[in-house]
Amino acid sequence: MCGIIGYCGPLDAQKVLIDGLTQLEYRGYDSAGIALFDENSNIHFIKKVGKVAALKKVCEASPISSHCGIGHTRWATHGGVTSENAHPHMYGHITMIHNGIIENYQELTEAFHLKGKLLSQTDTEVSAAVLNELYKGDPLSAIRGLLSHLKGSYAFCIMFDDRPGEIYAVRNVSPLVAAYTGSGAMIASDLTALLPYSKKYFVVPEGKIIRLTAYQVSVFDICGNREAPDYMEASWNTDAAMKNGFPHYMLKEIHEQPEVLKQTVLPRLKNGLPDFTAEGIPDSMLKSVTEIRIIACGTAMHAGMVARSIIEPGLRIPVTVSIASEFRYEEPMITQNTLTIVISQSGETIDTLAALRLAASCHSPVISVVNVKGSTIARESDYVIYTHGGPEIAVASTKAYTVQIAALYLLFCRMALVRGLYTDEQARQFTSTLLKCSDTMEAMIGRKDLIREAVSHICDSPNAFFIGRGMDYAFSLEGALKLKEISYIHSEAYAAGELKHGTIALITDLVPVIAIATQKNILAKTISNIREVKARGAFVILLITEQTKTDDDLADLVIRIPETDDKFTVFPIAVVLQLIAYYTSVQKGLDVDQPRNLAKSVTVE
Ligand code: M6R
């Protein structure tokens, strides 16, 4: 949450910062601001409530010639959405931007007698004021002093008014990546802002202090000794983070799914069999674990629920799926025989990270399924399965979900193989069907018009229900989340069989119901549940496979997905659910890619 960028070099710093903030805006868009050293070494601020576009307009109207500056796009935590609370914050010698939460800011306010001296309600300004108190002309020693007072998570970029042309940065938990590019030094919350300038970058090590000048990026350990940064190479290209002719990132990312599914699966097949040698995942561990804990948030958690539906019945071992923010407080029983699987697109979700740390402290082997290379979750896991989805920019997750499921399916298949539950032939059949899901997704992308028609029955309704049983219920959860987050329609997912235990009271002829019925083993029962809502007047949109026979009066609109093994219906169904949410949002004239109150990467608890 919150996007940070810093730049020192020969280019026009104001432009570099605005371009970077535009790339990072998906991390938060309540307000945005920049601070720049001008050519006379004075610091100028520009802050605006609202999106980066508003800031850009002001900047373009009064450009500042600068080669060093910092920029921030905010997702509000402490203090409302006002220009006073927008970053950067200035206190004495210090100009600071921050992503994270300083938990002890109230104690610090008292300890450093800051009451009545602050202009904002933010924990960031408190940190700037404390740093100012400690600053006696040596930035490294003052920052070290500051860190000894702070509790919480932070990524700071700091300018000292008597050190023109220099930016300092430090982080704990909250992400930062940096690079010395062909055209200066850069630091940012994530890679997408650096990509137009460099494919080589390094993850800022926690607790180390970074100094950027026009000529270099230096890393200092806590004693002030220099360290060589550990550079890595991005596999994403600049194009991948662009809209490439699509009106929205979300639509582009929906369209990318058939391709990125193959990119995630193919490199892990050897003679058609799943193989995790490259990830170093030992078969002996996959064979010996006696239970699996899957932990994640939001869409990633829904991907875990889909995987659970095949893993537990397939391997005959208990599999639980936990919401990461709840997990730590459930006092979970985890042992070295528990395989923990954490799932995260960003690899930075703080609750998922905290859950991972808890599991690791109980000696459970941890496999993470992560999209962003080098992210904290990836680095702290015993084993990482990278999904090769490319950058996902729209706040609503789409391609990350389907590649997470694909990666988990491959892992399941490997486990079934090494545990003697699948023959080579069965495993090959499984991976070949998985690859063909690329075509079933493509087919649904081609049925956009029918899906758009369904949307006209949802758009004006304040409520919508998604129902299904078994795996179809897991899909419903994701369908409801997608619709509510970008259309603001109150959407609920319900296990179809559970409706009559209370919730069916809400079903009237004003409520559209999206019913998913792809699981043959439970089809008859799901159909009875659909009849129950239809009998209460609901407008039913039925999602079902091509060859499933239904009575004409069962639904008002039927969307059929290609016939496939029940385990794999998630892929075409996901496309339908994503497109329903997408077109609803478009039809309502909403901000599809940056829905209100949300941010892409949730790095605060
Ligand atoms: O980066 P992560 O996968 O850890 O993010 C988890 C959730 O915040 C995320 O899936 C969220 O629910 C989606 N943006 C919703 O579309």
Coordinates of C-alpha atoms and ligand atoms in Angstrom, one line a residue:
M1 CA 0.0 0.0 0.0
C2 CA 1.3 3.4 -1.0
G3 CA 3.7 3.8 -3.8
I4 CA 7.2 5.3 -3.4
I5 CA 9.7 6.5 -5.9
G6 CA 13.0 8.4 -5.7
Y7 CA 15.3 9.5 -8.5
C8 CA 18.7 11.2 -8.8
G9 CA 20.3 11.7 -12.2
P10 CA 20.5 13.6 -15.4
L11 CA 16.9 13.2 -16.5
D12 CA 14.1 15.6 -15.6
A13 CA 13.3 14.4 -12.1
Q14 CA 9.8 15.8 -12.1
K15 CA 8.8 13.8 -15.1
V16 CA 10.5 10.6 -13.9
L17 CA 8.6 10.9 -10.6
I18 CA 5.3 11.5 -12.2
D19 CA 5.8 8.6 -14.7
G20 CA 6.8 6.4 -11.8
L21 CA 3.9 7.4 -9.7
T22 CA 1.5 6.6 -12.6
Q23 CA 3.0 3.1 -12.7
L24 CA 2.7 2.7 -9.0
E25 CA -0.7 4.2 -8.6
Y26 CA -2.4 0.8 -8.2
R27 CA -0.7 0.7 -4.8
G28 CA -2.9 3.5 -3.5
Y29 CA -4.6 6.6 -5.0
D30 CA -6.0 8.7 -2.2
S31 CA -3.5 11.5 -2.8
A32 CA -0.1 12.0 -4.4
G33 CA 2.8 14.3 -3.9
I34 CA 6.4 15.0 -4.9
A35 CA 9.3 16.9 -3.4
L36 CA 12.2 18.1 -5.6
F37 CA 15.6 19.8 -5.0
D38 CA 15.7 22.7 -7.5
E39 CA 18.9 23.9 -9.1
N40 CA 19.5 26.2 -6.2
S41 CA 19.3 23.3 -3.8
N42 CA 15.9 24.4 -2.4
I43 CA 13.2 21.8 -1.8
H44 CA 9.8 22.3 -3.5
F45 CA 6.7 20.4 -2.7
I46 CA 3.6 19.7 -4.7
K47 CA 0.8 17.6 -3.2
K48 CA -2.7 16.9 -4.4
V49 CA -5.7 15.0 -3.0
G50 CA -6.9 12.4 -5.6
K51 CA -5.1 10.6 -8.4
V52 CA -1.7 11.1 -9.9
A53 CA -3.3 12.8 -12.9
A54 CA -4.3 15.7 -10.7
L55 CA -0.8 16.1 -9.4
K56 CA 0.6 15.8 -13.0
K57 CA -1.6 18.6 -14.1
V58 CA -0.3 20.9 -11.5
C59 CA 3.3 19.9 -12.2
E60 CA 2.9 20.5 -15.9
A61 CA 1.5 23.9 -15.2
S62 CA 4.5 24.9 -13.2
P63 CA 7.5 22.7 -14.0
I64 CA 10.4 22.7 -11.6
S65 CA 13.9 22.0 -13.1
S66 CA 15.3 19.3 -10.9
H67 CA 17.5 16.2 -11.0
C68 CA 16.7 14.8 -7.6
G69 CA 13.4 14.1 -5.9
I70 CA 11.0 11.7 -4.2
G71 CA 7.3 11.0 -4.9
H72 CA 4.5 9.2 -3.2
T73 CA 1.0 7.9 -3.9
R74 CA -1.0 7.3 -0.8
W75 CA -3.5 4.8 0.6
A76 CA -4.6 6.4 3.8
T77 CA -4.0 4.7 7.1
H78 CA -3.3 7.4 9.8
G79 CA -5.4 10.5 9.1
G80 CA -8.0 11.3 6.5
V81 CA -7.6 12.0 2.8
T82 CA -6.4 15.6 3.0
S83 CA -3.5 17.5 1.4
E84 CA -2.0 18.0 4.9
N85 CA -1.8 14.2 5.3
A86 CA -0.5 13.6 1.8
H87 CA 3.2 12.8 1.5
P88 CA 5.9 14.1 1.4
H89 CA 6.1 15.4 4.9
M90 CA 8.6 18.0 5.9
Y91 CA 9.8 18.6 9.4
G92 CA 12.9 20.8 10.0
H93 CA 15.7 19.5 7.9
I94 CA 13.8 16.4 6.9
T95 CA 11.5 15.6 3.9
M96 CA 10.1 12.1 4.0
I97 CA 7.8 9.7 2.3
H98 CA 6.7 6.4 3.9
N99 CA 4.9 3.2 3.2
G100 CA 3.9 1.2 6.2
I101 CA 2.6 1.8 9.7
I102 CA 4.6 3.1 12.7
E103 CA 2.8 1.4 15.6
N104 CA 4.3 3.4 18.4
Y105 CA 3.8 6.9 16.8
Q106 CA 1.7 8.0 19.8
E107 CA 4.5 7.1 22.3
L108 CA 7.0 8.9 20.1
T109 CA 4.8 12.0 19.9
E110 CA 4.9 12.1 23.7
A111 CA 8.6 11.1 24.1
F112 CA 9.8 13.8 21.7
H113 CA 7.3 16.4 22.8
L114 CA 5.7 16.8 19.4
K115 CA 2.2 17.6 20.5
G116 CA 1.0 20.8 18.8
K117 CA 4.0 20.9 16.5
L118 CA 2.7 18.6 13.8
L119 CA 0.7 19.7 10.7
S120 CA -0.8 16.3 9.9
Q121 CA -2.3 13.3 11.6
T122 CA 0.2 10.9 10.1
D123 CA 2.7 8.5 11.7
T124 CA 5.1 9.6 8.9
E125 CA 5.3 13.2 10.1
V126 CA 6.1 11.9 13.6
S127 CA 8.9 9.8 12.2
A128 CA 10.2 12.9 10.2
A129 CA 10.1 14.9 13.4
V130 CA 12.0 12.3 15.4
L131 CA 14.6 12.0 12.7
N132 CA 15.0 15.8 12.7
E133 CA 15.7 15.7 16.4
L134 CA 18.4 13.1 15.9
Y135 CA 20.0 14.7 12.8
K136 CA 23.3 16.5 13.6
G137 CA 24.7 16.5 10.1
D138 CA 25.3 12.8 9.6
P139 CA 22.3 11.2 7.8
L140 CA 23.5 7.6 8.4
S141 CA 23.8 8.0 12.1
A142 CA 20.5 9.9 12.4
I143 CA 18.7 7.2 10.4
R144 CA 20.2 4.5 12.6
G145 CA 19.0 6.4 15.6
L146 CA 15.5 6.6 14.2
L147 CA 15.3 2.9 13.6
S148 CA 16.1 2.2 17.2
H149 CA 13.0 4.1 18.2
L150 CA 10.5 2.7 15.6
K151 CA 8.1 -0.2 16.0
G152 CA 6.2 -1.3 12.9
S153 CA 6.7 -1.6 9.1
Y154 CA 8.2 1.0 6.9
A155 CA 9.8 1.9 3.7
F156 CA 11.1 5.5 3.9
C157 CA 12.7 7.7 1.3
I158 CA 14.3 10.8 2.9
M159 CA 15.9 14.0 1.7
F160 CA 17.9 16.2 4.1
D161 CA 17.7 19.9 3.2
D162 CA 21.5 20.4 3.6
R163 CA 22.3 17.3 1.4
P164 CA 21.1 18.3 -2.1
G165 CA 21.3 15.6 -4.8
E166 CA 21.1 12.8 -2.2
I167 CA 18.2 10.5 -1.2
Y168 CA 18.4 8.1 1.7
A169 CA 16.1 5.0 2.1
V170 CA 15.6 2.3 4.6
R171 CA 12.9 -0.4 5.0
N172 CA 11.5 -3.0 7.4
V173 CA 8.9 -5.4 5.9
S174 CA 7.5 -2.8 3.4
P175 CA 9.0 -3.4 -0.1
L176 CA 11.6 -1.3 -1.9
V177 CA 13.7 -2.1 -4.9
A178 CA 16.5 0.0 -6.3
A179 CA 18.8 0.2 -9.3
Y180 CA 21.6 2.2 -10.8
T181 CA 20.2 2.6 -14.3
G182 CA 21.9 4.0 -17.5
S183 CA 20.3 7.3 -16.6
G184 CA 20.7 7.7 -12.9
A185 CA 19.8 6.1 -9.6
M186 CA 16.3 5.0 -8.8
I187 CA 14.3 3.5 -5.9
A188 CA 10.7 2.4 -5.9
S189 CA 8.1 0.3 -4.1
D190 CA 8.1 -2.1 -6.9
L191 CA 9.7 -3.1 -10.1
T192 CA 7.1 -1.8 -12.5
A193 CA 8.4 1.8 -11.9
L194 CA 12.0 0.8 -12.6
L195 CA 11.3 -1.3 -15.7
P196 CA 11.3 1.5 -18.3
Y197 CA 14.8 2.3 -17.1
S198 CA 16.4 -0.9 -16.1
K199 CA 15.9 -4.7 -16.0
K200 CA 18.6 -5.1 -13.4
Y201 CA 17.6 -4.2 -9.9
F202 CA 18.1 -5.3 -6.3
V203 CA 15.7 -5.8 -3.4
V204 CA 16.7 -3.3 -0.7
P205 CA 17.8 -5.5 2.2
E206 CA 15.9 -4.9 5.5
G207 CA 17.7 -2.7 8.0
K208 CA 20.3 -1.6 5.5
I209 CA 20.5 2.1 4.6
I210 CA 20.6 3.1 0.9
R211 CA 22.0 6.3 -0.5
L212 CA 21.2 7.5 -4.0
T213 CA 23.2 10.1 -5.9
A214 CA 23.3 10.9 -9.6
Y215 CA 26.4 8.6 -9.9
Q216 CA 25.6 5.6 -7.7
V217 CA 23.5 3.7 -5.3
S218 CA 25.3 2.7 -2.1
V219 CA 24.2 0.2 0.5
F220 CA 25.4 0.6 4.1
D221 CA 25.0 -1.9 6.9
I222 CA 24.0 -0.8 10.4
C223 CA 27.6 -0.1 11.3
G224 CA 28.1 2.2 8.3
N225 CA 30.1 -0.3 6.2
R226 CA 29.4 -0.4 2.5
E227 CA 28.0 -3.6 1.0
A228 CA 27.7 -4.6 -2.6
P229 CA 24.0 -4.8 -3.7
D230 CA 22.8 -8.2 -4.9
Y231 CA 21.5 -7.4 -8.4
M232 CA 19.0 -9.6 -10.1
E233 CA 17.4 -9.5 -13.6
A234 CA 13.7 -8.9 -14.2
S235 CA 12.1 -11.4 -16.6
W236 CA 9.2 -8.9 -17.3
N237 CA 9.5 -6.4 -20.1
T238 CA 8.2 -2.9 -20.2
D239 CA 5.4 -3.8 -22.5
A240 CA 4.0 -6.2 -19.9
A241 CA 3.1 -3.3 -17.7
M242 CA 1.3 -1.3 -20.4
K243 CA -2.3 -1.5 -21.5
N244 CA -1.3 -2.4 -25.1
G245 CA -4.4 -1.0 -26.7
F246 CA -6.9 -2.4 -24.2
P247 CA -9.2 0.2 -22.5
H248 CA -8.3 -1.2 -19.1
Y249 CA -5.5 -3.3 -17.5
M250 CA -8.2 -5.7 -16.1
L251 CA -9.4 -6.6 -19.6
K252 CA -5.8 -6.9 -20.9
E253 CA -5.0 -9.2 -18.0
I254 CA -8.1 -11.3 -18.6
H255 CA -7.0 -11.8 -22.2
E256 CA -3.5 -12.8 -21.2
Q257 CA -4.7 -15.8 -19.2
P258 CA -4.5 -18.5 -21.9
E259 CA -0.9 -17.5 -22.6
V260 CA 0.3 -17.1 -19.0
L261 CA -1.2 -20.4 -18.0
K262 CA 1.1 -22.1 -20.5
Q263 CA 4.0 -20.1 -19.3
T264 CA 3.4 -21.3 -15.8
V265 CA 2.9 -24.9 -16.6
L266 CA 5.2 -25.7 -19.5
P267 CA 8.6 -25.1 -17.9
R268 CA 7.6 -27.5 -15.1
L269 CA 6.8 -30.4 -17.3
K270 CA 9.4 -33.2 -18.1
N271 CA 8.1 -35.8 -20.4
G272 CA 4.6 -34.6 -19.6
L273 CA 5.1 -35.1 -15.8
P274 CA 5.2 -32.3 -13.3
D275 CA 8.7 -31.6 -12.1
F276 CA 9.9 -29.3 -9.3
T277 CA 13.6 -30.0 -9.4
A278 CA 14.3 -26.4 -10.5
E279 CA 12.5 -25.2 -7.4
G280 CA 14.4 -27.7 -5.2
I281 CA 11.2 -29.2 -3.8
P282 CA 12.2 -32.7 -2.5
D283 CA 9.9 -35.5 -3.4
S284 CA 10.7 -37.1 0.0
M285 CA 9.0 -34.1 1.7
L286 CA 6.0 -34.2 -0.7
K287 CA 5.7 -37.8 0.2
S288 CA 6.0 -37.6 3.9
V289 CA 3.8 -34.7 4.9
T290 CA 0.6 -35.7 6.7
E291 CA -1.4 -32.5 6.3
I292 CA -1.5 -29.3 4.3
R293 CA -2.2 -25.8 5.4
I294 CA -3.0 -23.3 2.7
I295 CA -2.8 -19.7 3.8
A296 CA -3.6 -16.5 1.8
C297 CA -5.8 -13.5 1.4
G298 CA -8.6 -12.5 -1.0
T299 CA -8.4 -13.9 -4.4
A300 CA -5.3 -15.8 -3.6
M301 CA -7.2 -17.5 -0.8
H302 CA -10.0 -18.4 -3.2
A303 CA -7.4 -20.0 -5.4
G304 CA -6.3 -22.0 -2.4
M305 CA -9.9 -23.1 -1.8
V306 CA -10.2 -24.4 -5.4
A307 CA -6.9 -26.3 -4.9
R308 CA -8.1 -27.8 -1.7
S309 CA -11.1 -29.2 -3.5
I310 CA -8.9 -31.5 -5.5
I311 CA -6.0 -32.0 -3.1
E312 CA -7.8 -33.4 -0.1
P313 CA -10.0 -35.9 -2.0
G314 CA -7.0 -36.7 -4.3
L315 CA -4.3 -37.3 -1.7
R316 CA -6.6 -38.3 1.2
I317 CA -4.8 -36.1 3.6
P318 CA -6.4 -33.2 5.5
V319 CA -6.1 -29.8 3.8
T320 CA -7.3 -26.6 5.5
V321 CA -7.5 -23.1 3.9
S322 CA -7.0 -20.2 6.2
I323 CA -7.5 -16.5 5.8
A324 CA -4.0 -15.2 6.6
S325 CA -5.2 -12.4 8.9
E326 CA -7.0 -14.9 11.1
F327 CA -4.5 -17.7 11.0
R328 CA -2.0 -16.3 13.5
Y329 CA -4.7 -15.8 16.1
E330 CA -6.2 -19.2 15.7
E331 CA -3.3 -20.8 17.6
P332 CA -3.0 -23.3 14.8
M333 CA -1.5 -26.7 15.4
I334 CA 1.4 -27.0 12.9
T335 CA 4.3 -29.5 13.0
Q336 CA 7.2 -30.5 10.8
N337 CA 4.8 -32.9 9.1
T338 CA 2.5 -30.0 8.0
L339 CA 3.2 -28.7 4.6
T340 CA 2.4 -25.0 4.6
I341 CA 1.5 -23.4 1.2
V342 CA 1.2 -19.7 1.1
I343 CA -0.2 -18.0 -2.0
S344 CA 0.4 -14.4 -3.0
Q345 CA 0.5 -12.5 -6.2
S346 CA 2.6 -9.6 -4.8
G347 CA 4.6 -11.6 -2.4
E348 CA 4.3 -8.7 0.0
T349 CA 0.9 -9.1 1.7
I350 CA 1.7 -8.6 5.3
D351 CA -0.8 -11.0 6.9
T352 CA 0.3 -13.8 4.5
L353 CA 3.9 -13.0 5.4
A354 CA 3.2 -13.1 9.1
A355 CA 1.4 -16.5 8.7
L356 CA 4.4 -17.8 6.8
R357 CA 6.7 -16.8 9.6
L358 CA 4.5 -18.5 12.2
A359 CA 4.4 -21.7 10.2
A360 CA 8.2 -21.6 9.6
S361 CA 8.8 -21.1 13.4
C362 CA 6.9 -24.4 13.9
H363 CA 9.4 -26.1 11.5
S364 CA 6.7 -26.6 8.9
P365 CA 8.2 -26.7 5.4
V366 CA 6.8 -23.7 3.5
I367 CA 6.1 -23.6 -0.3
S368 CA 5.0 -20.2 -1.6
V369 CA 3.2 -19.6 -4.8
V370 CA 4.2 -16.1 -5.8
N371 CA 4.1 -13.9 -8.9
V372 CA 6.7 -11.2 -8.0
K373 CA 10.3 -12.4 -8.2
G374 CA 12.4 -11.6 -5.2
S375 CA 9.4 -10.5 -3.1
T376 CA 9.6 -10.9 0.7
I377 CA 7.3 -14.0 0.8
A378 CA 9.3 -15.6 -2.0
R379 CA 12.6 -14.9 -0.2
E380 CA 11.4 -16.2 3.2
S381 CA 9.9 -19.4 2.0
D382 CA 11.7 -22.7 1.9
Y383 CA 10.6 -23.3 -1.7
V384 CA 9.0 -20.9 -4.2
I385 CA 6.9 -21.8 -7.2
Y386 CA 6.8 -18.6 -9.3
T387 CA 3.7 -18.1 -11.3
H388 CA 4.8 -16.6 -14.6
G389 CA 1.8 -14.3 -14.9
G390 CA 3.8 -11.1 -15.6
P391 CA 2.9 -7.8 -13.9
E392 CA -0.7 -7.6 -12.7
I393 CA -1.7 -4.0 -12.6
A394 CA -5.5 -3.9 -12.2
V395 CA -6.4 -4.0 -8.5
A396 CA -8.9 -6.8 -9.3
S397 CA -6.9 -9.9 -9.6
T398 CA -7.6 -12.0 -12.6
K399 CA -4.6 -13.8 -14.3
A400 CA -2.9 -14.2 -10.9
Y401 CA -5.8 -16.4 -9.8
T402 CA -5.8 -18.7 -12.7
V403 CA -2.0 -19.2 -12.7
Q404 CA -2.0 -19.7 -9.0
I405 CA -4.5 -22.5 -9.5
A406 CA -2.5 -23.9 -12.3
A407 CA 0.7 -24.0 -10.2
L408 CA -1.2 -25.6 -7.3
Y409 CA -2.7 -28.2 -9.6
L410 CA 0.8 -29.1 -10.8
L411 CA 2.0 -29.5 -7.3
F412 CA -1.0 -31.7 -6.5
C413 CA -0.2 -33.8 -9.5
R414 CA 3.5 -34.2 -8.4
M415 CA 2.3 -35.2 -4.9
A416 CA -0.2 -37.7 -6.3
L417 CA 2.6 -39.2 -8.4
V418 CA 5.2 -39.5 -5.7
R419 CA 2.7 -40.8 -3.2
G420 CA 1.8 -43.6 -5.7
L421 CA -1.8 -42.3 -6.2
Y422 CA -1.3 -41.5 -9.8
T423 CA 0.5 -43.6 -12.4
D424 CA 2.7 -41.7 -14.9
E425 CA -0.1 -42.2 -17.4
Q426 CA -2.7 -40.6 -15.1
A427 CA -0.3 -37.7 -14.3
R428 CA 0.3 -37.1 -18.0
Q429 CA -3.4 -37.1 -18.7
F430 CA -3.8 -34.5 -15.9
T431 CA -1.1 -32.1 -17.1
S432 CA -2.4 -32.4 -20.7
T433 CA -5.9 -31.5 -19.6
L434 CA -4.4 -28.6 -17.6
L435 CA -2.7 -27.2 -20.6
K436 CA -5.8 -27.5 -22.7
C437 CA -7.5 -25.1 -20.2
S438 CA -5.8 -22.4 -22.1
D439 CA -8.2 -23.2 -25.0
T440 CA -11.2 -23.3 -22.7
M441 CA -10.4 -19.9 -21.4
E442 CA -9.8 -18.6 -24.9
A443 CA -13.3 -19.9 -25.9
M444 CA -14.9 -18.0 -23.1
I445 CA -13.1 -14.8 -24.0
G446 CA -14.6 -15.3 -27.4
R447 CA -18.1 -15.4 -25.8
K448 CA -17.9 -11.9 -24.5
D449 CA -21.1 -10.7 -26.1
L450 CA -23.3 -13.3 -24.3
I451 CA -21.6 -12.3 -21.0
R452 CA -22.3 -8.6 -21.7
E453 CA -25.9 -9.5 -22.2
A454 CA -26.0 -11.1 -18.7
V455 CA -24.5 -8.0 -17.3
S456 CA -27.5 -5.9 -18.4
H457 CA -29.5 -7.9 -15.8
I458 CA -27.1 -7.2 -13.0
C459 CA -26.0 -3.6 -13.4
D460 CA -29.0 -1.9 -11.9
S461 CA -29.5 -4.3 -9.0
P462 CA -28.1 -3.3 -5.6
N463 CA -27.5 -7.0 -4.7
A464 CA -26.4 -10.2 -6.4
F465 CA -25.9 -13.8 -5.3
F466 CA -23.4 -16.3 -6.5
I467 CA -24.3 -19.9 -5.6
G468 CA -22.8 -23.3 -6.2
R469 CA -21.8 -26.5 -4.3
G470 CA -18.4 -28.1 -3.8
M471 CA -15.9 -26.6 -6.2
D472 CA -18.6 -24.4 -7.7
Y473 CA -19.0 -22.8 -4.3
A474 CA -15.3 -22.0 -4.3
F475 CA -15.7 -20.3 -7.7
S476 CA -18.7 -18.4 -6.4
L477 CA -16.6 -16.8 -3.7
E478 CA -14.3 -15.4 -6.3
G479 CA -17.1 -14.3 -8.6
A480 CA -18.8 -12.4 -5.7
L481 CA -15.5 -10.8 -4.6
K482 CA -14.7 -9.7 -8.2
L483 CA -18.2 -8.2 -8.7
K484 CA -18.3 -6.3 -5.4
E485 CA -14.9 -4.8 -5.6
I486 CA -15.2 -3.2 -9.0
S487 CA -19.0 -2.7 -9.4
Y488 CA -19.8 -1.8 -5.7
I489 CA -22.9 -4.1 -6.0
H490 CA -23.4 -6.0 -2.8
S491 CA -22.6 -9.6 -3.9
E492 CA -22.7 -12.6 -1.7
A493 CA -21.5 -16.1 -2.4
Y494 CA -23.5 -18.9 -0.9
A495 CA -23.1 -22.6 -0.7
A496 CA -26.3 -23.4 -2.6
G497 CA -27.5 -26.0 -0.1
E498 CA -27.1 -23.6 2.7
L499 CA -29.5 -20.9 1.4
K500 CA -32.6 -22.3 2.9
H501 CA -31.1 -22.1 6.4
G502 CA -31.7 -18.4 6.4
T503 CA -30.4 -16.5 3.5
I504 CA -33.1 -17.4 1.0
A505 CA -35.2 -14.8 2.8
L506 CA -33.3 -12.2 0.8
I507 CA -34.1 -13.7 -2.6
T508 CA -36.8 -11.8 -4.5
D509 CA -37.5 -11.0 -8.1
L510 CA -35.1 -8.0 -7.7
V511 CA -32.1 -10.2 -7.0
P512 CA -30.0 -11.7 -9.8
V513 CA -28.5 -15.1 -8.9
I514 CA -25.5 -16.4 -10.8
A515 CA -25.7 -20.1 -10.3
I516 CA -22.7 -22.2 -11.1
A517 CA -23.3 -25.9 -11.8
T518 CA -20.3 -27.6 -13.3
Q519 CA -19.7 -30.4 -10.8
K520 CA -21.4 -33.6 -12.1
N521 CA -21.3 -35.5 -8.8
I522 CA -23.5 -32.9 -7.2
L523 CA -25.4 -31.5 -10.2
A524 CA -28.8 -32.8 -9.3
K525 CA -28.7 -31.3 -5.9
T526 CA -27.4 -27.9 -7.2
I527 CA -30.2 -27.9 -9.8
S528 CA -32.8 -28.4 -7.0
N529 CA -31.2 -25.4 -5.2
I530 CA -31.4 -23.3 -8.3
R531 CA -35.1 -24.2 -8.6
E532 CA -35.6 -23.0 -5.1
V533 CA -34.3 -19.5 -5.9
K534 CA -36.1 -19.5 -9.3
A535 CA -39.3 -20.2 -7.4
R536 CA -38.7 -17.1 -5.4
G537 CA -38.6 -14.9 -8.5
A538 CA -34.8 -14.5 -8.9
F539 CA -33.4 -13.8 -12.3
V540 CA -31.1 -16.8 -12.7
I541 CA -28.0 -16.7 -14.9
L542 CA -26.8 -20.3 -15.1
L543 CA -23.1 -21.2 -15.8
I544 CA -22.9 -24.8 -16.9
T545 CA -21.0 -27.0 -19.3
E546 CA -21.9 -27.4 -23.0
Q547 CA -23.3 -30.9 -22.8
T548 CA -25.2 -30.7 -19.5
K549 CA -28.9 -31.1 -20.2
T550 CA -31.2 -28.7 -18.4
D551 CA -34.9 -27.8 -18.5
D552 CA -35.7 -24.6 -20.3
D553 CA -37.4 -23.1 -17.3
L554 CA -34.4 -23.6 -15.0
A555 CA -32.7 -20.3 -15.8
D556 CA -33.4 -17.0 -17.5
L557 CA -30.0 -17.0 -19.2
V558 CA -27.5 -19.8 -19.7
I559 CA -23.8 -19.4 -20.3
R560 CA -22.2 -22.6 -21.4
I561 CA -18.5 -23.4 -20.9
P562 CA -16.6 -26.1 -23.0
E563 CA -17.0 -29.6 -21.8
T564 CA -14.0 -30.6 -19.7
D565 CA -13.1 -32.8 -16.7
D566 CA -14.9 -31.4 -13.6
K567 CA -11.5 -30.6 -11.9
F568 CA -10.7 -28.1 -14.6
T569 CA -14.0 -26.1 -15.0
V570 CA -12.5 -23.4 -12.9
F571 CA -10.5 -21.9 -15.8
P572 CA -13.3 -21.1 -18.2
I573 CA -15.7 -20.3 -15.3
A574 CA -13.1 -17.8 -13.9
V575 CA -13.1 -16.0 -17.2
V576 CA -16.9 -15.7 -17.2
L577 CA -17.0 -14.4 -13.7
Q578 CA -14.2 -11.9 -14.4
L579 CA -15.9 -10.6 -17.5
I580 CA -19.3 -10.3 -15.6
A581 CA -17.5 -8.1 -13.1
Y582 CA -15.6 -6.2 -15.7
Y583 CA -18.6 -5.3 -18.0
T584 CA -20.7 -4.4 -15.0
S585 CA -18.1 -1.9 -13.8
V586 CA -17.7 -0.5 -17.3
Q587 CA -21.5 -0.2 -17.8
K588 CA -21.8 1.6 -14.5
G589 CA -19.1 4.0 -15.6
L590 CA -16.8 3.1 -12.7
D591 CA -13.0 3.1 -12.3
V592 CA -12.4 -0.5 -13.3
D593 CA -8.7 -0.7 -12.6
Q594 CA -8.6 1.4 -9.4
P595 CA -11.8 0.8 -7.4
R596 CA -12.5 3.0 -4.4
N597 CA -10.9 2.3 -1.0
L598 CA -8.6 -0.4 -2.4
A599 CA -5.0 -0.8 -3.2
K600 CA -3.3 -3.6 -5.1
S601 CA -0.8 -4.7 -2.5
V602 CA -1.9 -4.9 1.1
T603 CA 1.2 -4.2 3.2
V604 CA -0.5 -3.1 6.4
E605 CA -2.3 -5.3 8.8
Ligands
M6R1 O1 -0.8 -10.0 -3.5 P1 -1.7 -11.0 -2.9 O2 -2.0 -12.1 -3.8 O3 -1.2 -11.5 -1.6 O4 -3.0 -10.2 -2.5 C1 -4.0 -10.8 -1.8 C2 -5.3 -10.1 -2.0 O5 -5.2 -8.8 -1.5 C3 -5.8 -10.0 -3.4 O6 -5.9 -11.2 -4.0 C4 -7.1 -9.2 -3.5 O7 -8.1 -9.9 -2.9 C5 -7.5 -9.0 -5.0 N1 -6.9 -7.8 -5.5 C6 -8.9 -9.0 -5.3 O8 -9.2 -8.9 -6.6

